[in-house]
Short mmCIF file of C-alpha atoms in Angstrom, two decimals:
data_model
loop_
_atom_site.label_atom_id
_atom_site.label_comp_id
_atom_site.label_asym_id
_atom_site.label_seq_id
_atom_site.Cartn_x
_atom_site.Cartn_y
_atom_site.Cartn_z
CA MET A 1186 108.85 6.72 111.42
CA ILE A 1187 108.36 8.51 107.81
CA LEU A 1188 106.25 11.33 106.95
CA VAL A 1189 104.18 11.60 103.62
CA ARG A 1190 103.25 14.72 101.89
CA ASN A 1191 100.96 14.53 98.95
CA VAL A 1192 100.94 18.10 97.27
CA PHE A 1193 98.06 18.69 94.74
CA GLN A 1194 97.86 22.22 92.66
CA LEU A 1195 94.12 22.10 92.35
CA LYS A 1196 92.01 23.86 89.56
CA TRP A 1197 90.74 27.21 90.09
CA GLY A 1198 88.02 27.57 92.68
CA LYS A 1199 87.98 23.89 93.37
CA ALA A 1200 89.45 23.97 97.23
CA ASP A 1201 85.96 23.53 98.73
CA GLU A 1202 85.07 20.58 96.67
CA ALA A 1203 88.74 18.98 97.34
CA LEU A 1204 88.54 19.68 101.26
CA ALA A 1205 85.29 17.66 101.00
CA LEU A 1206 86.44 14.92 98.96
CA MET A 1207 89.36 14.73 101.42
CA GLU A 1208 87.18 14.05 104.31
CA GLN A 1209 85.39 11.67 102.40
CA PHE A 1210 88.80 9.91 101.91
CA ARG A 1211 89.50 9.83 105.65
CA SER A 1212 86.19 8.20 106.31
CA VAL A 1213 86.28 5.49 103.99
CA SER A 1214 90.21 4.57 104.61
CA GLY A 1215 89.68 4.67 108.08
CA ASN A 1216 92.89 4.30 110.17
CA GLN A 1217 94.69 1.50 108.47
CA GLY A 1218 97.83 2.77 110.11
CA VAL A 1219 97.59 6.23 109.27
CA ARG A 1220 98.81 8.57 111.99
CA GLY A 1221 99.04 12.40 112.51
CA LEU A 1222 96.92 12.76 109.10
CA ARG A 1223 96.47 16.64 108.45
CA ILE A 1224 95.27 18.62 105.49
CA LEU A 1225 96.58 21.95 105.04
CA THR A 1226 95.93 24.58 102.36
CA ASP A 1227 97.83 27.46 101.32
CA LEU A 1228 98.04 30.85 103.08
CA GLY A 1229 100.45 32.24 100.50
CA GLY A 1230 102.72 31.19 97.89
CA THR A 1231 101.22 29.51 95.01
CA MET A 1232 97.55 29.90 95.09
CA PHE A 1233 94.72 26.78 95.04
CA SER A 1234 97.33 24.18 96.65
CA LEU A 1235 96.20 21.50 99.18
CA VAL A 1236 98.81 19.32 101.00
CA GLN A 1237 97.86 15.86 102.72
CA GLU A 1238 100.30 14.87 105.38
CA MET A 1239 100.50 11.49 107.47
CA GLU A 1240 102.95 9.43 109.37
CA ALA A 1241 103.97 5.81 108.40
CA GLU A 1242 106.36 3.61 110.24
CA SER A 1243 108.12 2.82 107.16
CA LEU A 1244 107.72 3.13 103.36
CA SER A 1245 106.67 -0.46 103.41
CA ALA A 1246 103.97 0.05 105.69
CA TRP A 1247 103.05 3.18 103.55
CA GLU A 1248 102.81 1.14 100.24
CA GLN A 1249 100.85 -1.78 102.04
CA GLN A 1250 98.52 0.70 103.40
CA ARG A 1251 98.37 2.47 99.83
CA GLY A 1252 97.45 -0.89 98.31
CA GLN A 1253 94.92 -1.70 100.65
CA MET A 1254 92.73 1.74 99.91
CA PHE A 1255 93.59 1.20 95.88
CA ALA A 1256 91.60 -2.06 96.19
CA ASN A 1257 89.09 -0.64 98.25
CA PRO A 1258 86.29 -0.03 95.08
CA GLU A 1259 84.37 2.99 96.92
CA TRP A 1260 87.65 4.51 97.53
CA GLN A 1261 88.50 4.09 93.50
CA ALA A 1262 85.39 5.98 92.71
CA MET A 1263 86.17 8.99 95.18
CA PHE A 1264 89.71 9.15 93.65
CA ALA A 1265 88.58 9.19 90.17
CA ARG A 1266 86.90 12.34 90.92
CA MET A 1267 89.89 14.30 91.75
CA ASN A 1268 90.77 14.28 87.97
CA ASP A 1269 88.10 17.26 88.00
CA LEU A 1270 89.84 19.09 90.73
CA VAL A 1271 93.39 18.67 90.50
CA GLU A 1272 95.86 19.99 87.78
CA SER A 1273 98.90 18.29 89.01
CA GLY A 1274 100.73 16.55 92.24
CA ARG A 1275 103.51 15.20 93.82
CA THR A 1276 104.46 12.96 96.83
CA GLU A 1277 107.17 13.59 99.03
CA PHE A 1278 109.12 11.33 101.74
CA TYR A 1279 110.66 12.60 104.58
CA ASN A 1280 112.62 10.91 107.58
CA ILE A 1281 111.41 12.17 110.96
CA HIS A 1282 114.16 12.59 113.41
CA LEU A 1283 112.47 14.63 116.25
CA SER A 1284 108.81 14.97 117.04
CA GLN A 1285 106.77 16.63 119.61
#
């Protein structure tokens, strides 16, 4: 099991719009093998940070799920709107060894 963490540095004042867009992403992408989906915003540290976490069975399963989402025209249109909201971002992958 892996944890996939997408970390976005949002443009100044764009957190509310980004949160609303993340909710739309969730409704369009459905479950598609995603578990433990969480959306986090900063409480301290770098301001206007948004983190999307999800669990997947493996990197292979995550790649397959990602490919299905990117093939969806509705999802593509929403993803294009991220350009107006995000300064930069990165994806992090972690092995899950213990979970409650």
